[in-house]
mmCIF file of N, CA and C in Angstrom:
data_model
loop_
_atom_site.group_PDB
_atom_site.id
_atom_site.type_symbol
_atom_site.label_atom_id
_atom_site.label_comp_id
_atom_site.label_asym_id
_atom_site.label_seq_id
_atom_site.Cartn_x
_atom_site.Cartn_y
_atom_site.Cartn_z
ATOM 1 N N UNK A 1 -2.001 -8.655 16.316
ATOM 2 C CA UNK A 1 -1.774 -7.633 15.325
ATOM 3 C C UNK A 1 -0.486 -7.961 14.565
ATOM 4 N N UNK A 2 -0.547 -7.798 13.266
ATOM 5 C CA UNK A 2 0.603 -8.051 12.398
ATOM 6 C C UNK A 2 1.034 -6.743 11.748
ATOM 7 N N UNK A 3 2.316 -6.440 11.798
ATOM 8 C CA UNK A 3 2.864 -5.249 11.149
ATOM 9 C C UNK A 3 3.348 -5.635 9.761
ATOM 10 N N UNK A 4 3.015 -4.799 8.777
ATOM 11 C CA UNK A 4 3.410 -5.079 7.395
ATOM 12 C C UNK A 4 4.117 -3.839 6.848
ATOM 13 N N UNK A 5 5.326 -4.037 6.335
ATOM 14 C CA UNK A 5 6.089 -2.967 5.701
ATOM 15 C C UNK A 5 6.451 -3.426 4.295
ATOM 16 N N UNK A 6 6.283 -2.534 3.331
ATOM 17 C CA UNK A 6 6.516 -2.879 1.935
ATOM 18 C C UNK A 6 7.205 -1.719 1.213
ATOM 19 N N UNK A 7 7.882 -2.054 0.112
ATOM 20 C CA UNK A 7 8.602 -1.051 -0.676
ATOM 21 C C UNK A 7 8.281 -1.248 -2.154
ATOM 22 N N UNK A 8 8.162 -0.134 -2.856
ATOM 23 C CA UNK A 8 7.999 -0.141 -4.313
ATOM 24 C C UNK A 8 8.657 1.133 -4.837
ATOM 25 N N UNK A 9 9.018 1.163 -6.088
ATOM 26 C CA UNK A 9 9.589 2.367 -6.690
ATOM 27 C C UNK A 9 8.479 3.203 -7.311
ATOM 28 N N UNK A 10 8.681 4.491 -7.317
ATOM 29 C CA UNK A 10 7.783 5.394 -8.031
ATOM 30 C C UNK A 10 8.542 5.881 -9.263
ATOM 31 N N UNK A 11 7.852 5.888 -10.385
ATOM 32 C CA UNK A 11 8.482 6.368 -11.611
ATOM 33 C C UNK A 11 8.738 7.875 -11.463
ATOM 34 N N UNK A 12 9.970 8.323 -11.682
ATOM 35 C CA UNK A 12 10.290 9.742 -11.464
ATOM 36 C C UNK A 12 9.359 10.699 -12.209
ATOM 37 N N UNK A 13 8.977 10.352 -13.422
ATOM 38 C CA UNK A 13 8.092 11.232 -14.204
ATOM 39 C C UNK A 13 6.656 11.223 -13.683
ATOM 40 N N UNK A 14 6.336 10.311 -12.763
ATOM 41 C CA UNK A 14 4.998 10.198 -12.201
ATOM 42 C C UNK A 14 4.918 10.679 -10.756
ATOM 43 N N UNK A 15 6.005 11.176 -10.230
ATOM 44 C CA UNK A 15 6.053 11.556 -8.825
ATOM 45 C C UNK A 15 4.995 12.606 -8.470
ATOM 46 N N UNK A 16 4.882 13.646 -9.251
ATOM 47 C CA UNK A 16 3.892 14.692 -8.965
ATOM 48 C C UNK A 16 2.471 14.123 -9.043
ATOM 49 N N UNK A 17 2.213 13.286 -10.024
ATOM 50 C CA UNK A 17 0.885 12.677 -10.154
ATOM 51 C C UNK A 17 0.581 11.781 -8.963
ATOM 52 N N UNK A 18 1.566 11.016 -8.513
ATOM 53 C CA UNK A 18 1.361 10.123 -7.372
ATOM 54 C C UNK A 18 1.040 10.914 -6.109
ATOM 55 N N UNK A 19 1.795 11.969 -5.891
ATOM 56 C CA UNK A 19 1.502 12.829 -4.731
ATOM 57 C C UNK A 19 0.092 13.413 -4.826
ATOM 58 N N UNK A 20 -0.255 13.901 -6.001
ATOM 59 C CA UNK A 20 -1.572 14.514 -6.191
ATOM 60 C C UNK A 20 -2.690 13.509 -5.949
ATOM 61 N N UNK A 21 -2.551 12.299 -6.452
ATOM 62 C CA UNK A 21 -3.564 11.266 -6.230
ATOM 63 C C UNK A 21 -3.794 11.030 -4.739
ATOM 64 N N UNK A 22 -2.740 11.048 -3.966
ATOM 65 C CA UNK A 22 -2.858 10.730 -2.545
ATOM 66 C C UNK A 22 -3.288 11.912 -1.684
ATOM 67 N N UNK A 23 -3.482 13.052 -2.290
ATOM 68 C CA UNK A 23 -4.052 14.188 -1.552
ATOM 69 C C UNK A 23 -5.542 13.991 -1.311
ATOM 70 N N UNK A 24 -6.166 13.128 -2.119
ATOM 71 C CA UNK A 24 -7.617 12.922 -1.989
ATOM 72 C C UNK A 24 -7.967 11.481 -2.357
ATOM 73 N N UNK A 25 -7.598 10.550 -1.500
ATOM 74 C CA UNK A 25 -7.916 9.134 -1.736
ATOM 75 C C UNK A 25 -9.431 8.973 -1.614
ATOM 76 N N UNK A 26 -10.081 8.312 -2.571
ATOM 77 C CA UNK A 26 -11.532 8.162 -2.521
ATOM 78 C C UNK A 26 -11.999 7.446 -1.257
ATOM 79 N N UNK A 27 -13.061 7.958 -0.678
ATOM 80 C CA UNK A 27 -13.594 7.383 0.562
ATOM 81 C C UNK A 27 -13.916 5.896 0.441
ATOM 82 N N UNK A 28 -14.498 5.419 -0.674
ATOM 83 C CA UNK A 28 -14.755 3.970 -0.776
ATOM 84 C C UNK A 28 -13.479 3.127 -0.699
ATOM 85 N N UNK A 29 -12.359 3.655 -1.175
ATOM 86 C CA UNK A 29 -11.083 2.945 -1.084
ATOM 87 C C UNK A 29 -10.642 2.884 0.377
ATOM 88 N N UNK A 30 -10.738 3.992 1.079
ATOM 89 C CA UNK A 30 -10.387 4.015 2.500
ATOM 90 C C UNK A 30 -11.296 3.089 3.313
ATOM 91 N N UNK A 31 -12.578 3.097 2.978
ATOM 92 C CA UNK A 31 -13.524 2.214 3.682
ATOM 93 C C UNK A 31 -13.167 0.747 3.470
ATOM 94 N N UNK A 32 -12.795 0.374 2.233
ATOM 95 C CA UNK A 32 -12.422 -1.014 1.947
ATOM 96 C C UNK A 32 -11.167 -1.406 2.733
ATOM 97 N N UNK A 33 -10.216 -0.500 2.823
ATOM 98 C CA UNK A 33 -9.002 -0.775 3.593
ATOM 99 C C UNK A 33 -9.377 -1.057 5.044
ATOM 100 N N UNK A 34 -10.229 -0.222 5.612
ATOM 101 C CA UNK A 34 -10.648 -0.432 7.012
ATOM 102 C C UNK A 34 -11.403 -1.746 7.178
ATOM 103 N N UNK A 35 -12.286 -2.069 6.230
ATOM 104 C CA UNK A 35 -13.036 -3.337 6.308
ATOM 105 C C UNK A 35 -12.108 -4.543 6.146
ATOM 106 N N UNK A 36 -10.921 -4.317 5.632
ATOM 107 C CA UNK A 36 -9.926 -5.384 5.487
ATOM 108 C C UNK A 36 -9.056 -5.517 6.731
ATOM 109 N N UNK A 37 -9.490 -4.880 7.822
ATOM 110 C CA UNK A 37 -8.824 -4.980 9.129
ATOM 111 C C UNK A 37 -7.435 -4.333 9.134
ATOM 112 N N UNK A 38 -7.271 -3.296 8.317
ATOM 113 C CA UNK A 38 -6.003 -2.576 8.225
ATOM 114 C C UNK A 38 -6.167 -1.216 8.892
ATOM 115 N N UNK A 39 -5.195 -0.874 9.719
ATOM 116 C CA UNK A 39 -5.188 0.447 10.358
ATOM 117 C C UNK A 39 -3.764 0.992 10.363
ATOM 118 N N UNK A 40 -3.645 2.236 10.788
ATOM 119 C CA UNK A 40 -2.341 2.898 10.900
ATOM 120 C C UNK A 40 -1.531 2.745 9.603
ATOM 121 N N UNK A 41 -2.206 2.965 8.481
ATOM 122 C CA UNK A 41 -1.603 2.786 7.157
ATOM 123 C C UNK A 41 -0.978 4.095 6.704
ATOM 124 N N UNK A 42 0.265 4.034 6.280
ATOM 125 C CA UNK A 42 0.930 5.229 5.771
ATOM 126 C C UNK A 42 1.878 4.836 4.641
ATOM 127 N N UNK A 43 2.136 5.816 3.777
ATOM 128 C CA UNK A 43 3.105 5.646 2.690
ATOM 129 C C UNK A 43 4.075 6.814 2.781
ATOM 130 N N UNK A 44 5.361 6.501 2.698
ATOM 131 C CA UNK A 44 6.417 7.503 2.793
ATOM 132 C C UNK A 44 7.265 7.440 1.521
ATOM 133 N N UNK A 45 7.903 8.539 1.192
ATOM 134 C CA UNK A 45 8.718 8.631 -0.018
ATOM 135 C C UNK A 45 10.143 9.037 0.341
ATOM 136 N N UNK A 46 11.107 8.332 -0.242
ATOM 137 C CA UNK A 46 12.515 8.694 -0.144
ATOM 138 C C UNK A 46 13.124 8.466 -1.515
ATOM 139 N N UNK A 47 13.539 9.534 -2.167
ATOM 140 C CA UNK A 47 14.069 9.407 -3.521
ATOM 141 C C UNK A 47 12.995 8.845 -4.440
ATOM 142 N N UNK A 48 13.285 7.683 -5.042
ATOM 143 C CA UNK A 48 12.291 7.055 -5.919
ATOM 144 C C UNK A 48 11.634 5.846 -5.252
ATOM 145 N N UNK A 49 11.780 5.711 -3.937
ATOM 146 C CA UNK A 49 11.223 4.563 -3.214
ATOM 147 C C UNK A 49 10.049 4.989 -2.347
ATOM 148 N N UNK A 50 8.983 4.220 -2.452
ATOM 149 C CA UNK A 50 7.834 4.380 -1.569
ATOM 150 C C UNK A 50 7.921 3.282 -0.515
ATOM 151 N N UNK A 51 7.703 3.641 0.716
ATOM 152 C CA UNK A 51 7.687 2.703 1.834
ATOM 153 C C UNK A 51 6.307 2.774 2.463
ATOM 154 N N UNK A 52 5.627 1.639 2.563
ATOM 155 C CA UNK A 52 4.320 1.626 3.212
ATOM 156 C C UNK A 52 4.393 0.802 4.490
ATOM 157 N N UNK A 53 3.561 1.192 5.425
ATOM 158 C CA UNK A 53 3.460 0.488 6.696
ATOM 159 C C UNK A 53 1.991 0.437 7.080
ATOM 160 N N UNK A 54 1.549 -0.737 7.536
ATOM 161 C CA UNK A 54 0.209 -0.826 8.116
ATOM 162 C C UNK A 54 0.167 -1.914 9.164
ATOM 163 N N UNK A 55 -0.881 -1.845 9.965
ATOM 164 C CA UNK A 55 -1.111 -2.839 10.997
ATOM 165 C C UNK A 55 -2.367 -3.617 10.632
ATOM 166 N N UNK A 56 -2.236 -4.932 10.659
ATOM 167 C CA UNK A 56 -3.335 -5.816 10.283
ATOM 168 C C UNK A 56 -3.910 -6.454 11.548
ATOM 169 N N UNK A 57 -5.218 -6.317 11.725
ATOM 170 C CA UNK A 57 -5.884 -6.795 12.934
ATOM 171 C C UNK A 57 -6.870 -7.930 12.658
ATOM 172 N N UNK A 58 -6.745 -8.601 11.533
ATOM 173 C CA UNK A 58 -7.649 -9.696 11.182
ATOM 174 C C UNK A 58 -7.001 -11.044 11.406
ATOM 175 N N UNK A 59 -7.647 -12.069 10.838
ATOM 176 C CA UNK A 59 -7.181 -13.444 10.996
ATOM 177 C C UNK A 59 -6.592 -14.037 9.722
ATOM 178 N N UNK A 60 -6.857 -13.389 8.559
ATOM 179 C CA UNK A 60 -6.413 -13.952 7.283
ATOM 180 C C UNK A 60 -6.094 -12.815 6.320
ATOM 181 N N UNK A 61 -4.867 -12.350 6.384
ATOM 182 C CA UNK A 61 -4.461 -11.203 5.558
ATOM 183 C C UNK A 61 -4.660 -11.482 4.081
ATOM 184 N N UNK A 62 -4.276 -12.666 3.614
ATOM 185 C CA UNK A 62 -4.402 -12.975 2.195
ATOM 186 C C UNK A 62 -5.867 -12.899 1.737
ATOM 187 N N UNK A 63 -6.783 -13.411 2.543
ATOM 188 C CA UNK A 63 -8.208 -13.351 2.199
ATOM 189 C C UNK A 63 -8.704 -11.909 2.192
ATOM 190 N N UNK A 64 -8.282 -11.121 3.164
ATOM 191 C CA UNK A 64 -8.706 -9.717 3.197
ATOM 192 C C UNK A 64 -8.126 -8.931 2.027
ATOM 193 N N UNK A 65 -6.887 -9.228 1.655
ATOM 194 C CA UNK A 65 -6.305 -8.561 0.486
ATOM 195 C C UNK A 65 -7.002 -8.981 -0.802
ATOM 196 N N UNK A 66 -7.452 -10.233 -0.873
ATOM 197 C CA UNK A 66 -8.207 -10.692 -2.046
ATOM 198 C C UNK A 66 -9.539 -9.959 -2.143
ATOM 199 N N UNK A 67 -10.209 -9.744 -1.021
ATOM 200 C CA UNK A 67 -11.453 -8.969 -1.026
ATOM 201 C C UNK A 67 -11.188 -7.539 -1.481
ATOM 202 N N UNK A 68 -10.079 -6.981 -1.051
ATOM 203 C CA UNK A 68 -9.712 -5.634 -1.477
ATOM 204 C C UNK A 68 -9.475 -5.602 -2.980
ATOM 205 N N UNK A 69 -8.759 -6.587 -3.496
ATOM 206 C CA UNK A 69 -8.452 -6.635 -4.929
ATOM 207 C C UNK A 69 -9.710 -6.818 -5.773
ATOM 208 N N UNK A 70 -10.740 -7.435 -5.213
ATOM 209 C CA UNK A 70 -11.990 -7.658 -5.941
ATOM 210 C C UNK A 70 -12.924 -6.452 -5.880
ATOM 211 N N UNK A 71 -12.624 -5.496 -5.046
ATOM 212 C CA UNK A 71 -13.468 -4.324 -4.845
ATOM 213 C C UNK A 71 -13.372 -3.376 -6.040
ATOM 214 N N UNK A 72 -14.516 -2.982 -6.592
ATOM 215 C CA UNK A 72 -14.531 -2.140 -7.796
ATOM 216 C C UNK A 72 -13.884 -0.778 -7.579
ATOM 217 N N UNK A 73 -14.142 -0.143 -6.450
ATOM 218 C CA UNK A 73 -13.544 1.171 -6.184
ATOM 219 C C UNK A 73 -12.024 1.055 -6.077
ATOM 220 N N UNK A 74 -11.562 -0.009 -5.437
ATOM 221 C CA UNK A 74 -10.126 -0.227 -5.306
ATOM 222 C C UNK A 74 -9.501 -0.508 -6.664
ATOM 223 N N UNK A 75 -10.178 -1.282 -7.492
ATOM 224 C CA UNK A 75 -9.665 -1.554 -8.833
ATOM 225 C C UNK A 75 -9.535 -0.255 -9.625
ATOM 226 N N UNK A 76 -10.514 0.630 -9.545
ATOM 227 C CA UNK A 76 -10.426 1.927 -10.245
ATOM 228 C C UNK A 76 -9.249 2.744 -9.708
ATOM 229 N N UNK A 77 -9.058 2.715 -8.383
ATOM 230 C CA UNK A 77 -7.954 3.438 -7.756
ATOM 231 C C UNK A 77 -6.613 2.893 -8.237
ATOM 232 N N UNK A 78 -6.479 1.579 -8.248
ATOM 233 C CA UNK A 78 -5.224 0.965 -8.681
ATOM 234 C C UNK A 78 -4.916 1.258 -10.145
ATOM 235 N N UNK A 79 -5.943 1.450 -10.977
ATOM 236 C CA UNK A 79 -5.694 1.817 -12.377
ATOM 237 C C UNK A 79 -5.052 3.202 -12.476
ATOM 238 N N UNK A 80 -5.288 4.032 -11.470
ATOM 239 C CA UNK A 80 -4.667 5.358 -11.428
ATOM 240 C C UNK A 80 -3.265 5.308 -10.827
ATOM 241 N N UNK A 81 -3.094 4.505 -9.774
ATOM 242 C CA UNK A 81 -1.811 4.500 -9.071
ATOM 243 C C UNK A 81 -0.777 3.567 -9.698
ATOM 244 N N UNK A 82 -1.203 2.456 -10.273
ATOM 245 C CA UNK A 82 -0.253 1.464 -10.816
ATOM 246 C C UNK A 82 0.696 2.040 -11.866
ATOM 247 N N UNK A 83 0.241 2.901 -12.781
ATOM 248 C CA UNK A 83 1.186 3.439 -13.763
ATOM 249 C C UNK A 83 2.286 4.306 -13.144
ATOM 250 N N UNK A 84 2.085 4.728 -11.904
ATOM 251 C CA UNK A 84 3.087 5.545 -11.214
ATOM 252 C C UNK A 84 4.167 4.686 -10.556
ATOM 253 N N UNK A 85 3.930 3.399 -10.449
ATOM 254 C CA UNK A 85 4.796 2.524 -9.664
ATOM 255 C C UNK A 85 5.500 1.488 -10.534
ATOM 256 N N UNK A 86 6.576 0.936 -9.964
ATOM 257 C CA UNK A 86 7.234 -0.219 -10.578
ATOM 258 C C UNK A 86 7.932 -0.993 -9.459
ATOM 259 N N UNK A 87 7.928 -2.305 -9.550
ATOM 260 C CA UNK A 87 8.565 -3.101 -8.499
ATOM 261 C C UNK A 87 10.047 -2.773 -8.371
ATOM 262 N N UNK A 88 10.546 -2.910 -7.158
ATOM 263 C CA UNK A 88 11.973 -2.717 -6.913
ATOM 264 C C UNK A 88 12.723 -3.984 -7.314
ATOM 265 N N UNK A 89 14.016 -3.883 -7.586
ATOM 266 C CA UNK A 89 14.782 -5.079 -7.974
ATOM 267 C C UNK A 89 14.719 -6.201 -6.934
ATOM 268 N N UNK A 90 14.517 -5.863 -5.671
ATOM 269 C CA UNK A 90 14.466 -6.858 -4.608
ATOM 270 C C UNK A 90 13.145 -7.615 -4.554
ATOM 271 N N UNK A 91 12.153 -7.202 -5.321
ATOM 272 C CA UNK A 91 10.847 -7.867 -5.302
ATOM 273 C C UNK A 91 10.959 -9.288 -5.844
ATOM 274 N N UNK A 92 10.184 -10.167 -5.243
ATOM 275 C CA UNK A 92 10.131 -11.546 -5.722
ATOM 276 C C UNK A 92 9.380 -11.569 -7.057
ATOM 277 N N UNK A 93 9.582 -12.592 -7.877
ATOM 278 C CA UNK A 93 8.842 -12.684 -9.145
ATOM 279 C C UNK A 93 7.329 -12.584 -8.901
ATOM 280 N N UNK A 94 6.693 -11.684 -9.634
ATOM 281 C CA UNK A 94 5.254 -11.483 -9.505
ATOM 282 C C UNK A 94 4.841 -10.589 -8.349
ATOM 283 N N UNK A 95 5.781 -10.158 -7.527
ATOM 284 C CA UNK A 95 5.472 -9.304 -6.376
ATOM 285 C C UNK A 95 5.467 -7.850 -6.816
ATOM 286 N N UNK A 96 4.432 -7.100 -6.451
ATOM 287 C CA UNK A 96 4.333 -5.682 -6.800
ATOM 288 C C UNK A 96 5.010 -4.862 -5.711
ATOM 289 N N UNK A 97 4.404 -4.768 -4.536
ATOM 290 C CA UNK A 97 5.039 -4.151 -3.375
ATOM 291 C C UNK A 97 5.887 -5.242 -2.726
ATOM 292 N N UNK A 98 7.179 -5.010 -2.567
ATOM 293 C CA UNK A 98 8.079 -6.001 -1.971
ATOM 294 C C UNK A 98 7.984 -5.939 -0.445
ATOM 295 N N UNK A 99 7.828 -7.096 0.167
ATOM 296 C CA UNK A 99 7.760 -7.164 1.622
ATOM 297 C C UNK A 99 9.125 -6.842 2.220
ATOM 298 N N UNK A 100 9.109 -6.019 3.255
ATOM 299 C CA UNK A 100 10.338 -5.653 3.954
ATOM 300 C C UNK A 100 10.441 -6.469 5.244
ATOM 301 N N UNK A 101 11.644 -6.873 5.558
ATOM 302 C CA UNK A 101 11.897 -7.647 6.772
ATOM 303 C C UNK A 101 11.987 -6.706 7.977
ATOM 304 N N UNK A 102 11.281 -7.034 9.038
ATOM 305 C CA UNK A 102 11.420 -6.274 10.276
ATOM 306 C C UNK A 102 12.686 -6.739 10.984
ATOM 307 N N UNK A 103 13.585 -5.810 11.261
ATOM 308 C CA UNK A 103 14.825 -6.153 11.956
ATOM 309 C C UNK A 103 14.896 -5.557 13.355
ATOM 310 N N UNK A 104 13.947 -4.684 13.695
ATOM 311 C CA UNK A 104 13.923 -4.087 15.027
ATOM 312 C C UNK A 104 12.526 -3.604 15.346
ATOM 313 N N UNK A 105 12.131 -3.755 16.597
ATOM 314 C CA UNK A 105 10.853 -3.232 17.095
ATOM 315 C C UNK A 105 11.036 -2.836 18.546
ATOM 316 N N UNK A 106 10.750 -1.591 18.850
ATOM 317 C CA UNK A 106 10.751 -1.140 20.230
ATOM 318 C C UNK A 106 9.305 -1.001 20.676
ATOM 319 N N UNK A 107 8.930 -1.708 21.705
ATOM 320 C CA UNK A 107 7.561 -1.583 22.213
ATOM 321 C C UNK A 107 7.576 -1.001 23.618
#
């Protein structure tokens, strides 16, 4: 199992819309996430920063994320959520959600 933590900024004027969108995530989007071997997925908000965490139980995260990106329901969902977000300054060039470094794990 691989733990993935990521950060992105939410546009302040889009905060209410972003919250509202996530009150009812479409079932096909949730199904695609599960088929991509992702579980225990959550998004948290602090100020203008969104922090996401999920656990990946597959063998090829990049391939599973590519399948997710090719999914029509997910593409429609991202057209709604993307205008609410913007990369953080720490993001690498071309990176949308910036990967966070794990510095501690208690098991």
